CSV table of C-alpha atoms in Angstrom, one decimal:
chain,number,residue,atom,x,y,z
A,1,MET,CA,259.3,49.1,41.2
A,2,VAL,CA,261.3,46.2,40.1
A,3,VAL,CA,259.9,46.7,36.2
A,4,GLY,CA,259.1,43.3,34.3
A,5,SER,CA,259.1,42.4,31.2
A,6,VAL,CA,256.1,42.6,29.1
A,7,GLU,CA,255.0,39.2,28.1
A,8,ARG,CA,252.3,37.8,25.9
A,9,ILE,CA,249.2,36.4,25.7
A,10,ALA,CA,248.5,34.4,22.6
A,11,PRO,CA,245.2,35.0,21.0
A,12,CYS,CA,242.7,33.3,22.5
A,13,SER,CA,244.4,32.4,25.3
A,14,GLY,CA,244.9,33.1,28.6
A,15,ARG,CA,247.2,33.3,31.8
A,16,ALA,CA,247.2,34.2,35.6
A,17,VAL,CA,250.0,35.8,37.2
A,18,GLU,CA,250.2,36.3,40.9
A,19,LEU,CA,250.3,40.1,42.9
A,20,ASP,CA,251.3,41.1,46.4
A,21,THR,CA,249.9,44.6,47.5
A,22,GLY,CA,251.1,47.3,45.7
A,23,ASP,CA,252.3,45.4,42.8
A,24,GLU,CA,251.3,46.9,39.6
A,25,LEU,CA,250.4,45.1,36.0
A,26,ILE,CA,250.0,47.2,32.9
A,27,VAL,CA,247.7,45.4,31.0
A,28,ILE,CA,248.7,46.1,27.2
A,29,ASP,CA,246.5,46.4,24.0
A,30,PRO,CA,249.7,45.7,21.5
A,31,MET,CA,247.6,46.1,18.2
A,32,GLY,CA,244.3,47.6,18.4
A,33,GLN,CA,240.9,46.5,19.2
A,34,GLN,CA,241.2,43.3,21.5
A,35,VAL,CA,239.6,42.7,24.8
A,36,SER,CA,241.2,41.2,27.5
A,37,ASP,CA,238.7,39.1,30.4
A,38,LEU,CA,240.5,40.3,33.5
A,39,THR,CA,239.7,38.3,36.8
A,40,ALA,CA,241.0,37.9,40.5
A,41,PHE,CA,240.8,35.9,43.6
A,42,SER,CA,242.2,36.4,46.9
A,43,LEU,CA,245.3,34.6,47.5
A,44,ALA,CA,244.4,34.6,51.4
A,45,ASP,CA,241.0,32.9,50.7
A,46,THR,CA,239.7,32.3,47.2
A,47,ALA,CA,236.4,32.7,48.2
A,48,GLU,CA,237.3,36.2,47.4
A,49,TYR,CA,237.3,37.9,44.4
A,50,LEU,CA,236.4,40.0,41.8
A,51,SER,CA,233.0,41.8,41.9
A,52,SER,CA,231.0,43.4,39.1
A,53,GLY,CA,228.0,44.7,41.6
A,54,ARG,CA,230.2,45.7,44.3
A,55,SER,CA,232.3,47.9,42.4
A,56,ILE,CA,229.8,49.8,40.3
A,57,ASP,CA,227.1,50.4,43.3
A,58,TYR,CA,230.5,52.1,45.1
A,59,ALA,CA,232.2,53.7,41.8
A,60,SER,CA,228.6,54.9,41.2
A,61,LYS,CA,229.0,54.3,37.0
A,62,LEU,CA,229.3,51.3,34.9
A,63,TRP,CA,232.1,52.3,33.4
A,64,LEU,CA,235.2,52.3,35.3
A,65,SER,CA,238.2,54.5,34.4
A,66,SER,CA,241.5,56.1,35.9
A,67,GLY,CA,241.0,56.8,39.5
A,68,ASP,CA,238.1,54.3,40.1
A,69,LEU,CA,238.8,51.0,42.6
A,70,LEU,CA,237.5,47.9,41.8
A,71,TYR,CA,236.1,45.9,44.7
A,72,SER,CA,235.7,42.5,45.9
A,73,ASN,CA,232.4,41.0,46.7
A,74,ARG,CA,233.5,41.6,50.4
A,75,SER,CA,233.5,45.2,49.9
A,76,THR,CA,237.2,44.8,49.8
A,77,PRO,CA,239.4,47.2,47.1
A,78,MET,CA,241.5,44.4,45.0
A,79,PHE,CA,242.7,47.3,42.6
A,80,THR,CA,242.8,50.7,41.9
A,81,ILE,CA,242.8,52.3,38.8
A,82,LEU,CA,246.0,53.9,38.2
A,83,GLU,CA,246.1,55.0,34.3
A,84,ASP,CA,243.3,53.9,31.6
A,85,THR,CA,244.6,55.7,28.4
A,86,CYS,CA,241.5,53.9,26.5
A,87,GLY,CA,238.7,55.2,28.7
A,88,ARG,CA,236.0,52.6,28.0
A,89,HIS,CA,235.5,48.9,29.7
A,90,ASP,CA,233.3,46.7,30.0
A,91,PHE,CA,231.9,45.5,33.5
A,92,THR,CA,228.3,43.9,32.6
A,93,LEU,CA,229.2,40.4,30.4
A,94,THR,CA,230.0,37.4,31.7
A,95,PRO,CA,233.5,35.9,29.4
A,96,CYS,CA,232.2,34.5,26.3
A,97,SER,CA,232.8,30.5,26.6
A,98,LYS,CA,232.3,27.5,24.5
A,99,LYS,CA,228.0,27.2,25.4
A,100,MET,CA,227.7,31.3,24.5
A,101,PHE,CA,229.5,30.7,20.8
A,102,GLU,CA,226.9,27.7,20.2
A,103,MET,CA,224.4,29.7,21.1
A,104,LEU,CA,225.0,33.4,19.4
A,105,TYR,CA,227.3,32.1,17.0
A,106,GLY,CA,226.1,28.4,16.0
A,107,GLU,CA,229.9,27.4,16.6
A,108,GLU,CA,230.5,23.7,16.9
A,109,GLU,CA,234.5,23.6,17.0
A,110,GLY,CA,233.9,23.6,21.0
A,111,ARG,CA,236.8,26.8,21.5
A,112,PRO,CA,237.2,27.5,25.3
A,113,GLY,CA,236.2,31.2,25.3
A,114,CYS,CA,237.7,33.6,27.9
A,115,GLU,CA,235.6,31.2,30.5
A,116,GLY,CA,237.5,28.1,30.0
A,117,ASN,CA,240.6,29.6,29.4
A,118,LEU,CA,240.5,32.1,32.1
A,119,ALA,CA,239.6,28.6,34.4
A,120,ALA,CA,242.3,26.9,32.9
A,121,ALA,CA,244.7,29.3,33.9
A,122,LEU,CA,243.0,29.4,37.3
A,123,ALA,CA,243.3,25.6,37.8
A,124,PRO,CA,246.8,25.7,39.9
A,125,TYR,CA,244.5,27.9,42.6
A,126,GLY,CA,241.4,24.9,42.6
A,127,ILE,CA,239.3,27.7,41.1
A,128,GLY,CA,236.7,25.8,38.8
A,129,ILE,CA,234.5,27.0,35.7
A,130,ASP,CA,231.8,28.0,37.7
A,131,ARG,CA,233.7,30.2,40.1
A,132,ILE,CA,234.5,32.4,37.0
A,133,PRO,CA,232.5,35.9,37.5
A,134,VAL,CA,231.3,38.5,35.7
A,135,ALA,CA,235.0,39.8,34.4
A,136,PHE,CA,236.5,43.3,34.1
A,137,ASN,CA,236.6,43.1,30.3
A,138,ILE,CA,238.9,45.5,29.5
A,139,PHE,CA,238.8,47.5,26.5
A,140,MET,CA,235.2,45.7,25.8
A,141,HIS,CA,232.9,48.3,24.3
A,142,VAL,CA,229.4,47.7,25.2
A,143,ALA,CA,226.6,50.5,25.1
A,144,PHE,CA,223.1,50.4,26.3
A,145,ASP,CA,220.3,52.7,24.9
A,146,GLU,CA,218.0,54.4,26.6
A,147,ALA,CA,215.8,50.9,26.7
A,148,GLY,CA,218.8,49.3,27.9
A,149,VAL,CA,219.1,47.3,24.6
A,150,VAL,CA,223.1,46.1,24.3
A,151,SER,CA,225.2,47.2,21.6
A,152,VAL,CA,229.1,45.3,21.6
A,153,LEU,CA,230.9,47.8,19.3
A,154,PRO,CA,234.3,47.0,18.1
A,155,PRO,CA,236.2,48.6,21.3
A,156,LEU,CA,237.8,51.9,20.8
A,157,SER,CA,241.5,51.0,22.0
A,158,ARG,CA,244.6,51.7,19.6
A,159,ALA,CA,247.4,49.9,19.1
A,160,GLY,CA,249.8,50.8,23.0
A,161,ASP,CA,246.6,51.4,25.0
A,162,PHE,CA,247.2,50.4,28.0
A,163,VAL,CA,245.3,50.3,31.7
A,164,ARG,CA,248.0,50.4,34.9
A,165,LEU,CA,245.9,48.5,37.7
A,166,ARG,CA,247.7,48.4,41.5
A,167,ALA,CA,247.2,45.5,43.6
A,168,GLU,CA,245.3,46.1,46.6
A,169,MET,CA,245.8,43.1,47.9
A,170,PRO,CA,247.6,39.4,47.8
A,171,MET,CA,245.9,38.2,44.8
A,172,VAL,CA,245.7,35.5,41.5
A,173,VAL,CA,244.7,37.6,38.6
A,174,ALA,CA,243.8,36.0,35.3
A,175,MET,CA,243.6,37.9,32.0
A,176,THR,CA,242.5,36.9,28.2
A,177,ALA,CA,243.4,38.2,24.7
A,178,CYS,CA,239.3,37.3,24.0
A,179,SER,CA,238.0,35.1,21.7
A,180,ALA,CA,234.1,36.1,20.6
A,181,GLY,CA,234.8,37.8,16.8
A,182,GLN,CA,232.2,40.1,18.1
A,183,SER,CA,234.0,41.8,21.2
A,184,ASN,CA,237.4,42.6,19.0
A,185,ASN,CA,236.3,43.2,16.0
A,186,PHE,CA,236.6,39.6,14.7
A,187,SER,CA,240.7,40.3,14.3
A,188,TYR,CA,241.6,37.5,17.5
A,189,LYS,CA,245.0,39.5,18.4
A,190,PRO,CA,247.2,38.9,21.2
A,191,ILE,CA,247.2,40.9,24.7
A,192,ASP,CA,250.5,42.2,26.6
A,193,PHE,CA,250.7,43.0,30.0
A,194,ARG,CA,253.1,43.3,32.7
A,195,VAL,CA,254.0,43.2,36.1
A,196,GLU,CA,255.5,46.3,38.3
A,197,ARG,CA,257.1,44.7,41.5
A,198,ARG,CA,257.0,46.7,44.5
A,199,SER,CA,259.6,44.5,46.0
A,200,ALA,CA,262.8,42.8,44.4
A,201,ALA,CA,261.6,40.2,47.1
A,202,VAL,CA,258.7,38.9,45.1
A,203,ALA,CA,260.1,39.7,41.2
B,1,MET,CA,198.3,24.2,38.6
B,2,VAL,CA,198.3,23.8,42.4
B,3,VAL,CA,197.8,27.2,43.5
B,4,GLY,CA,199.6,28.0,46.9
B,5,SER,CA,198.3,30.8,49.7
B,6,VAL,CA,199.8,34.3,49.5
B,7,GLU,CA,203.5,34.3,52.5
B,8,ARG,CA,204.4,37.6,53.5
B,9,ILE,CA,208.3,38.4,53.4
B,10,ALA,CA,208.7,40.9,56.2
B,11,PRO,CA,211.0,44.0,56.1
B,12,CYS,CA,214.1,43.9,55.7
B,13,SER,CA,214.3,39.6,56.1
B,14,GLY,CA,214.7,37.2,53.6
B,15,ARG,CA,213.1,33.8,52.7
B,16,ALA,CA,213.6,30.6,51.0
B,17,VAL,CA,211.8,27.8,48.5
B,18,GLU,CA,212.4,25.5,46.6
B,19,LEU,CA,210.7,24.9,43.4
B,20,ASP,CA,210.3,22.1,40.6
B,21,THR,CA,210.4,22.5,37.2
B,22,GLY,CA,207.3,24.0,35.8
B,23,ASP,CA,206.7,25.2,39.0
B,24,GLU,CA,205.4,29.1,38.8
B,25,LEU,CA,207.0,31.8,41.4
B,26,ILE,CA,204.6,34.8,41.8
B,27,VAL,CA,207.1,38.0,43.1
B,28,ILE,CA,204.2,40.9,44.5
B,29,ASP,CA,204.8,44.4,45.5
B,30,PRO,CA,202.0,44.1,48.0
B,31,MET,CA,202.1,47.9,49.0
B,32,GLY,CA,204.0,49.8,45.9
B,33,GLN,CA,208.1,51.2,45.6
B,34,GLN,CA,209.5,48.1,47.4
B,35,VAL,CA,212.4,45.9,45.9
B,36,SER,CA,212.6,42.7,46.0
B,37,ASP,CA,216.6,40.7,45.5
B,38,LEU,CA,216.5,37.4,44.1
B,39,THR,CA,218.7,34.9,43.7
B,40,ALA,CA,218.6,30.8,43.0
B,41,PHE,CA,221.2,28.1,42.7
B,42,SER,CA,220.3,24.5,41.1
B,43,LEU,CA,219.1,21.6,43.7
B,44,ALA,CA,221.0,19.3,41.7
B,45,ASP,CA,224.2,21.7,42.1
B,46,THR,CA,224.5,24.5,44.2
B,47,ALA,CA,227.6,25.4,42.2
B,48,GLU,CA,225.3,26.2,38.9
B,49,TYR,CA,223.4,29.9,40.2
B,50,LEU,CA,221.9,32.7,38.4
B,51,SER,CA,224.1,34.2,36.2
B,52,SER,CA,223.5,38.7,35.2
B,53,GLY,CA,226.2,38.6,33.1
B,54,ARG,CA,224.7,35.4,31.0
B,55,SER,CA,220.7,36.6,31.3
B,56,ILE,CA,222.3,40.4,30.0
B,57,ASP,CA,224.5,38.7,27.0
B,58,TYR,CA,221.5,36.6,25.8
B,59,ALA,CA,218.6,38.9,26.0
B,60,SER,CA,220.9,41.6,25.0
B,61,LYS,CA,219.5,43.9,26.3
B,62,LEU,CA,220.1,45.2,30.0
B,63,TRP,CA,216.6,45.2,31.7
B,64,LEU,CA,214.7,41.9,31.4
B,65,SER,CA,210.9,41.4,31.3
B,66,SER,CA,207.9,39.0,29.8
B,67,GLY,CA,209.7,37.0,27.3
B,68,ASP,CA,213.1,36.6,28.6
B,69,LEU,CA,214.9,33.8,30.7
B,70,LEU,CA,216.9,34.2,32.8
B,71,TYR,CA,220.1,32.1,32.6
B,72,SER,CA,222.8,30.1,35.1
B,73,ASN,CA,226.7,30.7,34.6
B,74,ARG,CA,226.3,27.3,32.5
B,75,SER,CA,224.2,28.9,30.1
B,76,THR,CA,221.4,26.6,31.0
B,77,PRO,CA,217.8,28.9,31.1
B,78,MET,CA,216.5,29.0,35.3
B,79,PHE,CA,213.8,30.7,34.8
B,80,THR,CA,210.9,32.4,32.1
B,81,ILE,CA,209.8,35.4,32.8
B,82,LEU,CA,205.9,34.8,32.1
B,83,GLU,CA,204.5,37.8,33.2
B,84,ASP,CA,205.7,41.8,35.1
B,85,THR,CA,203.3,44.0,35.4
B,86,CYS,CA,206.0,46.6,36.1
B,87,GLY,CA,208.8,46.2,33.4
B,88,ARG,CA,211.8,47.4,35.3
B,89,HIS,CA,214.0,45.2,36.9
B,90,ASP,CA,217.9,45.9,37.7
B,91,PHE,CA,220.9,43.0,37.2
B,92,THR,CA,224.0,44.9,38.0
B,93,LEU,CA,224.0,45.6,41.4
B,94,THR,CA,225.1,43.3,44.3
B,95,PRO,CA,222.4,43.2,47.0
B,96,CYS,CA,222.9,45.7,49.7
B,97,SER,CA,225.0,44.4,52.6
B,98,LYS,CA,226.5,45.7,56.1
B,99,LYS,CA,229.8,46.8,54.9
B,100,MET,CA,227.7,48.8,51.8
B,101,PHE,CA,225.8,50.3,54.3
B,102,GLU,CA,229.2,51.4,56.7
B,103,MET,CA,230.3,52.8,53.2
B,104,LEU,CA,227.6,54.2,51.0
B,105,TYR,CA,224.8,55.5,54.2
B,106,GLY,CA,227.4,55.7,57.2
B,107,GLU,CA,225.6,53.1,59.0
B,108,GLU,CA,226.8,51.2,62.3
B,109,GLU,CA,223.7,49.3,63.4
B,110,GLY,CA,225.1,46.0,61.5
B,111,ARG,CA,222.3,45.5,59.5
B,112,PRO,CA,222.8,42.6,57.7
B,113,GLY,CA,221.2,43.5,54.2
B,114,CYS,CA,220.0,41.5,51.2
B,115,GLU,CA,223.2,39.8,50.9
B,116,GLY,CA,223.1,38.8,55.1
B,117,ASN,CA,219.6,37.9,54.5
B,118,LEU,CA,220.1,36.1,51.1
B,119,ALA,CA,222.9,34.2,53.0
B,120,ALA,CA,220.3,33.4,56.2
B,121,ALA,CA,217.6,31.6,54.0
B,122,LEU,CA,220.2,29.8,52.0
B,123,ALA,CA,222.4,28.6,54.8
B,124,PRO,CA,220.4,25.4,55.2
B,125,TYR,CA,221.7,24.2,51.4
B,126,GLY,CA,225.2,25.3,52.4
B,127,ILE,CA,225.6,28.6,50.7
B,128,GLY,CA,227.8,30.8,52.3
B,129,ILE,CA,227.9,35.0,51.8
B,130,ASP,CA,230.5,34.8,49.6
B,131,ARG,CA,228.3,33.0,47.1
B,132,ILE,CA,225.0,36.0,47.2
B,133,PRO,CA,226.1,37.1,43.5
B,134,VAL,CA,224.4,40.0,41.7
B,135,ALA,CA,220.9,39.2,42.1
B,136,PHE,CA,217.7,40.2,39.7
B,137,ASN,CA,216.1,43.0,42.1
B,138,ILE,CA,213.1,43.0,41.0
B,139,PHE,CA,210.8,46.2,40.7
B,140,MET,CA,214.8,48.2,41.5
B,141,HIS,CA,215.6,51.0,39.3
B,142,VAL,CA,218.6,51.5,38.5
B,143,ALA,CA,219.1,54.1,35.7
B,144,PHE,CA,222.4,54.9,33.6
B,145,ASP,CA,222.9,57.9,31.4
B,146,GLU,CA,225.2,58.2,28.5
B,147,ALA,CA,228.2,58.5,30.6
B,148,GLY,CA,227.3,55.4,32.9
B,149,VAL,CA,226.4,57.8,36.1
B,150,VAL,CA,224.1,55.4,38.2
B,151,SER,CA,221.2,56.3,39.4
B,152,VAL,CA,218.9,54.4,41.8
B,153,LEU,CA,215.8,55.8,41.6
B,154,PRO,CA,212.2,54.7,43.4
B,155,PRO,CA,211.0,51.5,42.4
B,156,LEU,CA,207.9,52.2,39.1
B,157,SER,CA,206.1,49.8,41.2
B,158,ARG,CA,202.4,50.0,42.4
B,159,ALA,CA,200.7,48.1,44.7
B,160,GLY,CA,199.7,45.2,43.5
B,161,ASP,CA,202.0,44.6,40.8
B,162,PHE,CA,204.3,41.3,40.0
B,163,VAL,CA,206.2,39.4,38.2
B,164,ARG,CA,205.7,36.0,37.4
B,165,LEU,CA,208.1,33.6,37.3
B,166,ARG,CA,208.3,30.0,35.6
B,167,ALA,CA,211.4,27.5,37.0
B,168,GLU,CA,213.1,25.7,34.2
B,169,MET,CA,215.1,23.2,36.6
B,170,PRO,CA,214.4,22.1,40.1
B,171,MET,CA,216.0,24.7,42.3
B,172,VAL,CA,216.4,27.2,45.3
B,173,VAL,CA,215.2,30.8,45.1
B,174,ALA,CA,215.8,32.8,47.6
B,175,MET,CA,214.2,36.8,48.3
B,176,THR,CA,214.1,39.5,50.1
B,177,ALA,CA,212.2,42.5,50.9
B,178,CYS,CA,215.2,45.1,50.6
B,179,SER,CA,216.7,47.0,53.7
B,180,ALA,CA,218.3,49.4,50.9
B,181,GLY,CA,216.2,52.8,51.7
B,182,GLN,CA,218.1,54.3,48.3
B,183,SER,CA,216.1,51.5,46.6
B,184,ASN,CA,212.8,51.7,47.9
B,185,ASN,CA,212.4,55.5,48.6
B,186,PHE,CA,212.8,54.6,52.1
B,187,SER,CA,209.9,52.9,53.1
B,188,TYR,CA,210.9,49.4,53.9
B,189,LYS,CA,208.2,47.5,53.1
B,190,PRO,CA,207.3,43.9,52.8
B,191,ILE,CA,207.1,41.4,50.0
B,192,ASP,CA,204.5,39.1,48.9
B,193,PHE,CA,205.1,35.9,47.2
B,194,ARG,CA,202.8,33.0,45.6
B,195,VAL,CA,203.9,29.4,44.5
B,196,GLU,CA,201.7,27.9,41.5
B,197,ARG,CA,203.0,24.5,41.9
B,198,ARG,CA,202.9,22.5,38.2
B,199,SER,CA,202.3,19.3,40.5
B,200,ALA,CA,200.3,18.5,43.2
B,201,ALA,CA,203.2,15.8,44.5
B,202,VAL,CA,205.5,18.8,45.3
B,203,ALA,CA,202.9,21.1,46.7
């Protein structure tokens, strides 16, 4: 593997990187209690994307962790979770957005939220904001009680916790340092990531 | 209201109907223990579609019922649930599909599943199979334990149970009589529906 350097996603922003099959992406919470919304699209055809519903159905569990696969809408593996030092992530809620901030928080500043930040990062691939799906919300701590009532709790991640994902197809992956106060315990911290390339050719 | 007649969706098939703002769609389980996967797209711009993640986030609960709104990916209300005599539906899993039948059931017959049946019903609107999202799975009984493990249980619906939805925008809605054995307790029954038009002009 060709180990890349750690890159930082500034608070309330997003980034996209291309991965080849076998490349590994390590998403790190450098300070603890921060969330990274992650989504991905196949480079062969961006109509194929990371699907929450397929992934939950095939894993037969809501909270995915080490050893689990994340599937595309075409039921093809996109990622294998190789390591996960935190153990709790969400795959049920859409990324925070300008409209969501208005409706849930009464905000009027027009912050783009993770939805807007993912769309901006994916714009070079022709992927617009309407195509940002339910994301894999790394470190996001969502709980449901028996009646199905949602609680968004402070992330369980501590400083240095990470998730290591192996890409199972050539793809563009986009991720954020989350902009939603409730998701990150109102700390608005950065997120770090590192890519380990399977081959130097694409490093 | 202009009350339409009851129409039947044959077992393991799908249908699409157009609704105007204020029209009401009643989805009925005529025999009990059957599931109908429902999805919808705005007629003004089919890039706007029914979003599980937005709906769960704004309702702050996983199991939606009477009085709850179902939102689009653009955070706009698409439906109000006016009545619900069953009370338990799923909004986390993608529709059953040919690939899912192969992977989870070992089937080789190539049945299209709700995904293929929704896509066929929506083909006249230029909506292809890659755009079938997590559906509102009416009467589907999914449970998660504390560890997040998924159970797909027999529907709680009895013969005649129904959900009454009011359309909050002009849309095309597609629905199925579900093809997945596990979802309908291996009964593969039909689904009925009726449309009540707000105005005779569009009846």
